[in-house]
mmCIF file of C-alpha atoms in Angstrom:
data_model
loop_
_atom_site.group_PDB
_atom_site.id
_atom_site.type_symbol
_atom_site.label_atom_id
_atom_site.label_comp_id
_atom_site.label_asym_id
_atom_site.label_seq_id
_atom_site.Cartn_x
_atom_site.Cartn_y
_atom_site.Cartn_z
ATOM 1 C CA MET A 175 55.515 -3.267 -107.706
ATOM 2 C CA LEU A 176 52.118 -1.652 -108.336
ATOM 3 C CA ASN A 177 49.368 -3.076 -106.165
ATOM 4 C CA THR A 178 46.405 -3.425 -108.529
ATOM 5 C CA ASN A 179 44.118 -4.299 -105.599
ATOM 6 C CA SER A 180 44.662 -0.987 -103.832
ATOM 7 C CA LYS A 181 41.890 1.621 -103.826
ATOM 8 C CA PRO A 182 42.361 5.338 -104.353
ATOM 9 C CA PHE A 183 42.847 7.301 -101.135
ATOM 10 C CA GLY A 184 39.615 9.220 -101.783
ATOM 11 C CA THR A 185 37.611 5.996 -102.024
ATOM 12 C CA ASN A 186 38.903 4.745 -98.678
ATOM 13 C CA LEU A 187 38.263 8.120 -97.110
ATOM 14 C CA LEU A 188 34.681 8.187 -98.372
ATOM 15 C CA ALA A 189 34.130 4.670 -97.084
ATOM 16 C CA ARG A 190 35.417 5.644 -93.657
ATOM 17 C CA LEU A 191 33.278 8.763 -93.601
ATOM 18 C CA GLY A 192 30.266 6.680 -94.571
ATOM 19 C CA LEU A 193 30.975 4.297 -91.694
ATOM 20 C CA ILE A 194 31.236 7.204 -89.268
ATOM 21 C CA VAL A 195 27.945 8.653 -90.501
ATOM 22 C CA THR A 196 26.295 5.254 -90.092
ATOM 23 C CA ILE A 197 27.579 4.903 -86.524
ATOM 24 C CA LEU A 198 26.406 8.407 -85.661
ATOM 25 C CA ALA A 199 22.999 7.704 -87.163
ATOM 26 C CA ILE A 200 22.648 4.523 -85.118
ATOM 27 C CA GLY A 201 23.636 6.416 -81.991
ATOM 28 C CA THR A 202 21.098 9.126 -82.743
ATOM 29 C CA LEU A 203 18.339 6.593 -83.251
ATOM 30 C CA SER A 204 19.095 4.931 -79.929
ATOM 31 C CA VAL A 205 19.113 8.238 -78.081
ATOM 32 C CA PHE A 206 15.836 9.473 -79.527
ATOM 33 C CA ALA A 207 14.021 6.126 -79.756
ATOM 34 C CA ASP A 208 11.394 7.255 -77.233
ATOM 35 C CA THR A 209 10.580 10.604 -78.861
ATOM 36 C CA ILE A 210 8.033 11.358 -81.589
ATOM 37 C CA ASN A 211 8.702 14.035 -84.178
ATOM 38 C CA LEU A 212 5.617 16.220 -84.655
ATOM 39 C CA ASN A 213 4.237 17.635 -87.899
ATOM 40 C CA MET A 214 2.418 20.895 -88.549
ATOM 41 C CA GLN A 215 -0.635 21.157 -90.782
ATOM 42 C CA GLY A 216 0.198 22.302 -94.302
ATOM 43 C CA ASP A 217 3.450 23.854 -95.476
ATOM 44 C CA THR A 218 5.290 26.719 -93.839
ATOM 45 C CA ALA A 219 2.918 29.547 -92.920
ATOM 46 C CA SER A 220 2.880 33.227 -93.858
ATOM 47 C CA ILE A 221 1.259 35.593 -91.377
ATOM 48 C CA PRO A 222 0.415 39.162 -92.544
ATOM 49 C CA LYS A 223 0.587 42.013 -90.069
ATOM 50 C CA GLY A 224 -2.362 41.995 -87.683
ATOM 51 C CA ASN A 225 -3.423 38.462 -88.629
ATOM 52 C CA THR A 226 -3.930 35.266 -86.617
ATOM 53 C CA ILE A 227 -3.581 31.736 -87.983
ATOM 54 C CA ASP A 228 -4.341 28.273 -86.578
ATOM 55 C CA ARG A 229 -2.242 25.236 -87.484
ATOM 56 C CA ASN A 230 -2.937 21.700 -86.222
ATOM 57 C CA LEU A 231 -0.121 19.627 -84.742
ATOM 58 C CA TYR A 232 0.032 15.912 -85.576
ATOM 59 C CA GLY A 233 1.800 13.051 -83.810
ATOM 60 C CA ILE A 234 0.906 13.539 -80.126
ATOM 61 C CA PRO A 235 -0.425 10.147 -78.931
ATOM 62 C CA ALA A 236 -3.839 10.115 -77.274
ATOM 63 C CA GLY A 237 -3.902 9.024 -73.647
ATOM 64 C CA ILE A 238 -0.120 8.997 -73.161
ATOM 65 C CA PRO A 239 1.227 11.686 -70.791
ATOM 66 C CA GLY A 240 4.577 13.272 -71.548
ATOM 67 C CA SER A 241 6.021 16.592 -72.658
ATOM 68 C CA ILE A 242 6.103 18.667 -75.833
ATOM 69 C CA ARG A 243 9.378 20.312 -76.808
ATOM 70 C CA LEU A 244 8.123 23.136 -79.010
ATOM 71 C CA LYS A 245 10.557 25.064 -81.210
ATOM 72 C CA LEU A 246 9.507 27.646 -83.799
ATOM 73 C CA LYS A 247 11.193 29.668 -86.522
ATOM 74 C CA TRP A 248 10.113 32.305 -89.030
ATOM 75 C CA HIS A 249 11.434 35.299 -90.984
ATOM 76 C CA ALA A 250 10.294 38.911 -91.065
ATOM 77 C CA VAL A 251 9.732 40.325 -94.568
ATOM 78 C CA ASN A 252 12.015 43.376 -94.594
ATOM 79 C CA VAL A 253 14.882 44.781 -96.700
ATOM 80 C CA LEU A 254 17.177 44.645 -93.663
ATOM 81 C CA PRO A 255 17.568 41.486 -91.574
ATOM 82 C CA THR A 256 14.953 41.839 -88.844
ATOM 83 C CA TYR A 257 13.669 39.681 -85.989
ATOM 84 C CA ASN A 258 10.062 40.255 -85.016
ATOM 85 C CA VAL A 259 7.995 38.941 -82.136
ATOM 86 C CA LEU A 260 4.874 36.765 -82.419
ATOM 87 C CA LYS A 261 2.201 35.747 -79.934
ATOM 88 C CA VAL A 262 2.105 31.947 -79.783
ATOM 89 C CA GLN A 263 -0.531 29.828 -78.062
ATOM 90 C CA LEU A 264 -0.394 26.049 -77.744
ATOM 91 C CA MET A 265 -3.934 24.660 -77.531
ATOM 92 C CA HIS A 266 -5.546 21.297 -76.919
ATOM 93 C CA GLY A 267 -9.133 21.613 -78.024
ATOM 94 C CA SER A 268 -10.251 24.914 -76.494
ATOM 95 C CA THR A 269 -7.729 24.764 -73.631
ATOM 96 C CA ILE A 270 -4.689 27.055 -73.853
ATOM 97 C CA LEU A 271 -1.693 25.249 -72.342
ATOM 98 C CA LYS A 272 0.894 27.888 -73.219
ATOM 99 C CA SER A 273 0.624 31.527 -74.255
ATOM 100 C CA THR A 274 3.680 33.685 -74.805
ATOM 101 C CA ASN A 275 5.238 36.403 -76.938
ATOM 102 C CA CYS A 276 8.514 35.126 -78.325
ATOM 103 C CA TYR A 277 11.073 35.379 -81.117
ATOM 104 C CA SER A 278 12.212 32.862 -83.714
ATOM 105 C CA MET A 279 14.625 30.402 -82.174
ATOM 106 C CA HIS A 280 17.427 31.602 -84.495
ATOM 107 C CA SER A 281 17.048 35.251 -83.520
ATOM 108 C CA ASN A 282 19.408 37.347 -81.397
ATOM 109 C CA LYS A 283 16.553 38.358 -79.093
ATOM 110 C CA SER A 284 14.790 36.779 -76.136
ATOM 111 C CA PRO A 285 12.643 35.063 -75.164
ATOM 112 C CA LYS A 286 12.957 32.609 -78.025
ATOM 113 C CA CYS A 287 10.158 30.236 -79.014
ATOM 114 C CA ASP A 288 11.870 27.182 -77.545
ATOM 115 C CA PHE A 289 10.157 25.695 -74.519
ATOM 116 C CA THR A 290 8.871 22.478 -72.953
ATOM 117 C CA ILE A 291 5.208 21.974 -72.032
ATOM 118 C CA PRO A 292 4.249 19.070 -69.718
ATOM 119 C CA VAL A 293 1.167 17.046 -70.660
ATOM 120 C CA SER A 294 -0.564 15.370 -67.713
ATOM 121 C CA GLN A 295 -2.480 12.106 -67.883
ATOM 122 C CA THR A 296 -5.721 14.069 -67.541
ATOM 123 C CA GLU A 297 -4.812 16.369 -70.425
ATOM 124 C CA ALA A 298 -3.539 13.531 -72.606
ATOM 125 C CA SER A 299 -6.845 11.677 -72.171
ATOM 126 C CA LYS A 300 -8.956 14.631 -73.322
ATOM 127 C CA SER A 301 -10.354 14.786 -76.844
ATOM 128 C CA GLY A 302 -9.702 17.654 -79.222
ATOM 129 C CA ALA A 303 -7.103 18.678 -81.771
ATOM 130 C CA TRP A 304 -3.668 19.915 -80.789
ATOM 131 C CA LYS A 305 -2.885 23.205 -82.510
ATOM 132 C CA LEU A 306 -0.894 26.414 -82.550
ATOM 133 C CA ARG A 307 -2.656 29.788 -82.666
ATOM 134 C CA VAL A 308 -0.200 32.434 -83.827
ATOM 135 C CA THR A 309 -0.834 36.198 -83.929
ATOM 136 C CA ASN A 310 1.409 38.690 -85.714
ATOM 137 C CA ASN A 311 1.134 42.070 -83.998
ATOM 138 C CA SER A 312 4.552 43.198 -85.241
ATOM 139 C CA ALA A 313 5.333 45.785 -87.908
ATOM 140 C CA PHE A 314 6.409 43.151 -90.458
ATOM 141 C CA GLU A 315 4.810 40.372 -92.439
ATOM 142 C CA THR A 316 6.081 36.946 -91.395
ATOM 143 C CA MET A 317 6.982 34.079 -93.728
ATOM 144 C CA GLY A 318 8.432 30.589 -93.348
ATOM 145 C CA PHE A 319 6.763 29.910 -89.989
ATOM 146 C CA ASP A 320 7.373 26.270 -89.026
ATOM 147 C CA ILE A 321 7.973 23.873 -86.119
ATOM 148 C CA GLU A 322 11.130 22.502 -87.759
ATOM 149 C CA LYS A 323 13.881 23.752 -90.024
ATOM 150 C CA GLY A 324 12.631 21.677 -92.949
ATOM 151 C CA GLY A 325 13.878 23.045 -96.269
ATOM 152 C CA ASP A 326 14.869 26.459 -94.880
ATOM 153 C CA ILE A 327 18.213 27.310 -96.515
ATOM 154 C CA ASN A 328 18.966 30.197 -94.142
ATOM 155 C CA PRO A 329 22.286 29.146 -92.529
ATOM 156 C CA LEU A 330 21.414 30.986 -89.322
ATOM 157 C CA VAL A 331 18.536 28.563 -88.676
ATOM 158 C CA PRO A 332 19.923 25.411 -87.009
ATOM 159 C CA ASN A 333 18.609 21.941 -87.741
ATOM 160 C CA PHE A 334 15.794 21.229 -85.304
ATOM 161 C CA LYS A 335 12.450 19.513 -84.871
ATOM 162 C CA THR A 336 9.528 19.777 -82.494
ATOM 163 C CA TYR A 337 8.927 16.502 -80.703
ATOM 164 C CA TYR A 338 6.888 14.699 -78.042
ATOM 165 C CA THR A 339 8.474 12.625 -75.275
ATOM 166 C CA PRO A 340 6.024 10.096 -73.780
ATOM 167 C CA ASN A 341 6.263 9.291 -70.078
ATOM 168 C CA CYS A 342 6.898 5.606 -70.617
ATOM 169 C CA PRO A 343 7.100 3.457 -67.452
ATOM 170 C CA ASP A 344 10.591 2.605 -66.243
ATOM 171 C CA THR A 345 11.898 -0.944 -65.977
ATOM 172 C CA VAL A 346 11.069 -2.377 -62.546
ATOM 173 C CA ASN A 347 13.244 -4.912 -60.708
ATOM 174 C CA LEU A 348 11.022 -7.690 -59.336
ATOM 175 C CA ASP A 349 10.885 -9.218 -55.853
ATOM 176 C CA MET A 350 10.017 -12.763 -54.868
ATOM 177 C CA GLU A 351 7.848 -13.475 -51.845
ATOM 178 C CA GLY A 352 9.855 -14.303 -48.716
ATOM 179 C CA THR A 353 13.586 -14.963 -48.688
ATOM 180 C CA THR A 354 15.450 -17.469 -50.827
ATOM 181 C CA LEU A 355 13.621 -20.723 -51.409
ATOM 182 C CA THR A 356 14.784 -24.145 -50.139
ATOM 183 C CA LEU A 357 13.329 -27.246 -51.781
ATOM 184 C CA THR A 358 13.850 -30.796 -50.580
ATOM 185 C CA LYS A 359 13.773 -33.649 -53.081
ATOM 186 C CA GLY A 360 10.260 -34.149 -54.475
ATOM 187 C CA ASN A 361 8.990 -30.915 -52.928
ATOM 188 C CA THR A 362 6.888 -28.207 -54.670
ATOM 189 C CA GLN A 363 6.442 -24.638 -53.491
ATOM 190 C CA THR A 364 4.806 -21.481 -54.864
ATOM 191 C CA ARG A 365 6.118 -17.942 -54.454
ATOM 192 C CA LYS A 366 4.418 -14.690 -55.446
ATOM 193 C CA ILE A 367 6.236 -12.171 -57.627
ATOM 194 C CA TYR A 368 5.923 -8.484 -56.763
ATOM 195 C CA GLY A 369 6.425 -5.516 -59.064
ATOM 196 C CA ILE A 370 4.468 -6.470 -62.187
ATOM 197 C CA ALA A 371 2.152 -3.575 -63.029
ATOM 198 C CA LYS A 372 -1.454 -3.894 -64.200
ATOM 199 C CA LEU A 373 -0.290 -2.969 -67.686
ATOM 200 C CA PRO A 374 0.765 -5.076 -70.656
ATOM 201 C CA GLY A 375 4.511 -5.389 -71.043
ATOM 202 C CA MET A 376 7.596 -7.596 -71.053
ATOM 203 C CA LEU A 377 8.559 -9.834 -68.141
ATOM 204 C CA ARG A 378 12.202 -10.925 -68.060
ATOM 205 C CA LEU A 379 12.612 -13.797 -65.629
ATOM 206 C CA LYS A 380 15.921 -15.210 -64.412
ATOM 207 C CA ALA A 381 16.657 -17.499 -61.466
ATOM 208 C CA LYS A 382 19.524 -19.214 -59.681
ATOM 209 C CA TRP A 383 19.847 -21.954 -57.077
ATOM 210 C CA HIS A 384 22.370 -24.429 -55.650
ATOM 211 C CA ALA A 385 22.252 -28.200 -55.269
ATOM 212 C CA VAL A 386 23.248 -29.542 -51.829
ATOM 213 C CA ASN A 387 26.035 -31.988 -52.650
ATOM 214 C CA ILE A 388 29.653 -32.598 -51.659
ATOM 215 C CA LEU A 389 30.737 -32.150 -55.273
ATOM 216 C CA PRO A 390 29.687 -29.064 -57.308
ATOM 217 C CA THR A 391 26.471 -30.142 -59.000
ATOM 218 C CA TYR A 392 23.917 -28.470 -61.276
ATOM 219 C CA ASN A 393 20.409 -29.882 -61.027
ATOM 220 C CA ILE A 394 17.254 -29.231 -62.974
ATOM 221 C CA LEU A 395 13.964 -27.824 -61.633
ATOM 222 C CA ARG A 396 10.445 -27.719 -62.988
ATOM 223 C CA VAL A 397 9.292 -24.077 -63.033
ATOM 224 C CA GLU A 398 5.836 -22.754 -63.904
ATOM 225 C CA LEU A 399 5.093 -19.068 -64.418
ATOM 226 C CA ARG A 400 1.480 -18.640 -63.311
ATOM 227 C CA ARG A 401 -0.942 -15.835 -64.063
ATOM 228 C CA PRO A 402 -2.833 -14.139 -61.212
ATOM 229 C CA ASN A 403 -5.834 -16.416 -61.905
ATOM 230 C CA GLY A 404 -3.619 -19.482 -61.339
ATOM 231 C CA SER A 405 -3.360 -20.643 -64.962
ATOM 232 C CA VAL A 406 0.061 -21.533 -66.381
ATOM 233 C CA ALA A 407 1.557 -18.904 -68.696
ATOM 234 C CA LYS A 408 4.867 -20.677 -69.324
ATOM 235 C CA SER A 409 6.533 -23.796 -67.961
ATOM 236 C CA GLY A 410 9.632 -25.857 -68.466
ATOM 237 C CA ASN A 411 12.559 -27.735 -66.931
ATOM 238 C CA TYR A 412 15.466 -25.380 -66.332
ATOM 239 C CA TYR A 413 18.944 -25.096 -64.860
ATOM 240 C CA SER A 414 20.257 -22.207 -62.764
ATOM 241 C CA ILE A 415 21.545 -19.315 -64.881
ATOM 242 C CA HIS A 416 25.097 -19.904 -63.615
ATOM 243 C CA SER A 417 25.178 -23.579 -64.571
ATOM 244 C CA ASN A 418 27.095 -25.139 -67.457
ATOM 245 C CA LYS A 419 23.953 -26.830 -68.745
ATOM 246 C CA SER A 420 20.937 -25.740 -70.800
ATOM 247 C CA PRO A 421 18.212 -24.614 -70.906
ATOM 248 C CA LYS A 422 18.871 -22.052 -68.197
ATOM 249 C CA LEU A 423 16.058 -20.240 -66.401
ATOM 250 C CA ASN A 424 16.422 -17.037 -68.384
ATOM 251 C CA PHE A 425 13.420 -16.175 -70.564
ATOM 252 C CA SER A 426 11.089 -13.348 -71.560
ATOM 253 C CA TYR A 427 7.310 -13.420 -71.494
ATOM 254 C CA ASN A 428 5.037 -10.833 -73.126
ATOM 255 C CA ILE A 429 2.122 -10.081 -70.794
ATOM 256 C CA SER A 430 -1.003 -9.126 -72.735
ATOM 257 C CA ALA A 431 -3.558 -6.505 -71.711
ATOM 258 C CA SER A 432 -6.083 -9.169 -70.700
ATOM 259 C CA GLU A 433 -3.509 -10.983 -68.553
ATOM 260 C CA ALA A 434 -2.392 -7.726 -66.951
ATOM 261 C CA ALA A 435 -5.987 -6.911 -65.998
ATOM 262 C CA GLN A 436 -6.346 -10.027 -63.836
ATOM 263 C CA SER A 437 -6.534 -9.358 -60.088
ATOM 264 C CA GLY A 438 -3.888 -10.792 -57.802
ATOM 265 C CA ASN A 439 -0.181 -11.531 -58.190
ATOM 266 C CA TRP A 440 1.858 -13.442 -60.708
ATOM 267 C CA SER A 441 3.700 -16.373 -59.153
ATOM 268 C CA LEU A 442 6.264 -19.112 -59.660
ATOM 269 C CA ARG A 443 5.502 -22.745 -58.866
ATOM 270 C CA VAL A 444 8.781 -24.636 -58.449
ATOM 271 C CA THR A 445 9.121 -28.423 -58.272
ATOM 272 C CA ASN A 446 12.330 -30.281 -57.362
ATOM 273 C CA ASN A 447 12.325 -33.694 -59.030
ATOM 274 C CA SER A 448 16.111 -33.958 -58.966
ATOM 275 C CA SER A 449 18.275 -36.121 -56.716
ATOM 276 C CA PHE A 450 19.488 -33.203 -54.599
ATOM 277 C CA GLU A 451 18.049 -30.737 -52.145
ATOM 278 C CA VAL A 452 18.020 -27.156 -53.473
ATOM 279 C CA THR A 453 18.941 -24.010 -51.555
ATOM 280 C CA GLY A 454 19.172 -20.324 -52.421
ATOM 281 C CA PHE A 455 16.516 -20.262 -55.157
ATOM 282 C CA ASN A 456 15.865 -16.638 -56.084
ATOM 283 C CA ILE A 457 14.959 -14.427 -59.055
ATOM 284 C CA GLU A 458 17.932 -12.150 -58.319
ATOM 285 C CA LYS A 459 21.397 -12.516 -56.867
ATOM 286 C CA GLU A 460 21.065 -11.335 -53.303
ATOM 287 C CA SER A 461 24.048 -9.950 -51.408
ATOM 288 C CA GLN A 462 24.216 -13.082 -49.227
ATOM 289 C CA ASP A 463 25.037 -15.299 -52.209
ATOM 290 C CA LEU A 464 28.846 -15.257 -52.253
ATOM 291 C CA ASN A 465 29.245 -17.833 -55.025
ATOM 292 C CA PRO A 466 31.526 -16.095 -57.560
ATOM 293 C CA LEU A 467 30.088 -18.183 -60.407
ATOM 294 C CA VAL A 468 26.679 -16.517 -60.014
ATOM 295 C CA PRO A 469 26.608 -13.205 -61.908
ATOM 296 C CA ASN A 470 24.823 -10.165 -60.563
ATOM 297 C CA PHE A 471 21.321 -10.154 -62.056
ATOM 298 C CA PHE A 472 17.707 -9.105 -61.541
ATOM 299 C CA SER A 473 14.381 -10.223 -62.938
ATOM 300 C CA SER A 474 12.483 -7.263 -64.376
ATOM 301 C CA TYR A 475 9.275 -5.942 -65.868
ATOM 302 C CA LYS A 476 8.889 -3.179 -68.461
ATOM 303 C CA ALA A 477 5.341 -1.972 -69.086
ATOM 304 C CA THR A 478 4.582 -1.251 -72.716
ATOM 305 C CA CYS A 479 4.373 2.390 -73.733
ATOM 306 C CA SER A 480 2.084 1.918 -76.739
ATOM 307 C CA PHE A 481 1.064 4.748 -79.052
#
């Protein structure tokens, strides 16, 4: 019997190919999420013999150190396929950060114009335009000069872009003052948290503890996250992250620039109003905690890399 609900083979194939493309695109976005594609002033450039041109570069964030991955391509105007050399200078204001004679990145000659230039914090904080100064001392006019492939239909030129990679701070695992915390019934204690930078960012706080009881018991604690000046940033009644009750102590808090600028340490103020003594309170699972119900975890801080 003919299945009227079936789709032509070509339709299914196209759908599958579309899914694959989507997955690849998502993967690409995740890999390059921390890079910034740069743009060059104007369209592609033509450079006559003996001439020098300047082209501004756009997209490099002010004040954020990192590295520039600079790639360049162009074509020599000649009847026969020819690769010619250009003098390329990368400048920030009047400072020359890179000066070299190189060939188009699709050429069969070396060195190619494909290199990485580090940008220090000092350099990133300076004022002035970022630009390329390019001199053509070869025997051929140059056309199609660009920092990306763009609309270049020459099949020998691979797909590429010039981009900036900021030096964003890494995620830091946090430490709590002292060893694990023990709290008797009705007791309150405060512990400093170490590792939070003086920069705005995201705090991810998790904690675990155990109630002292003959039978396995999960008890609730009052926990206050306090700013360095002692004010309360967030508070609530929570259960250990390994408990079967909610809400668990597992939350994120966005630290603002003004909060980050406060002197001193962030801290946790913990109050035990439950019916059981508490042992082993910590913001990570230490190696001494052998309870298999407690997953391996850390509390962390990721400073914002804003640009």
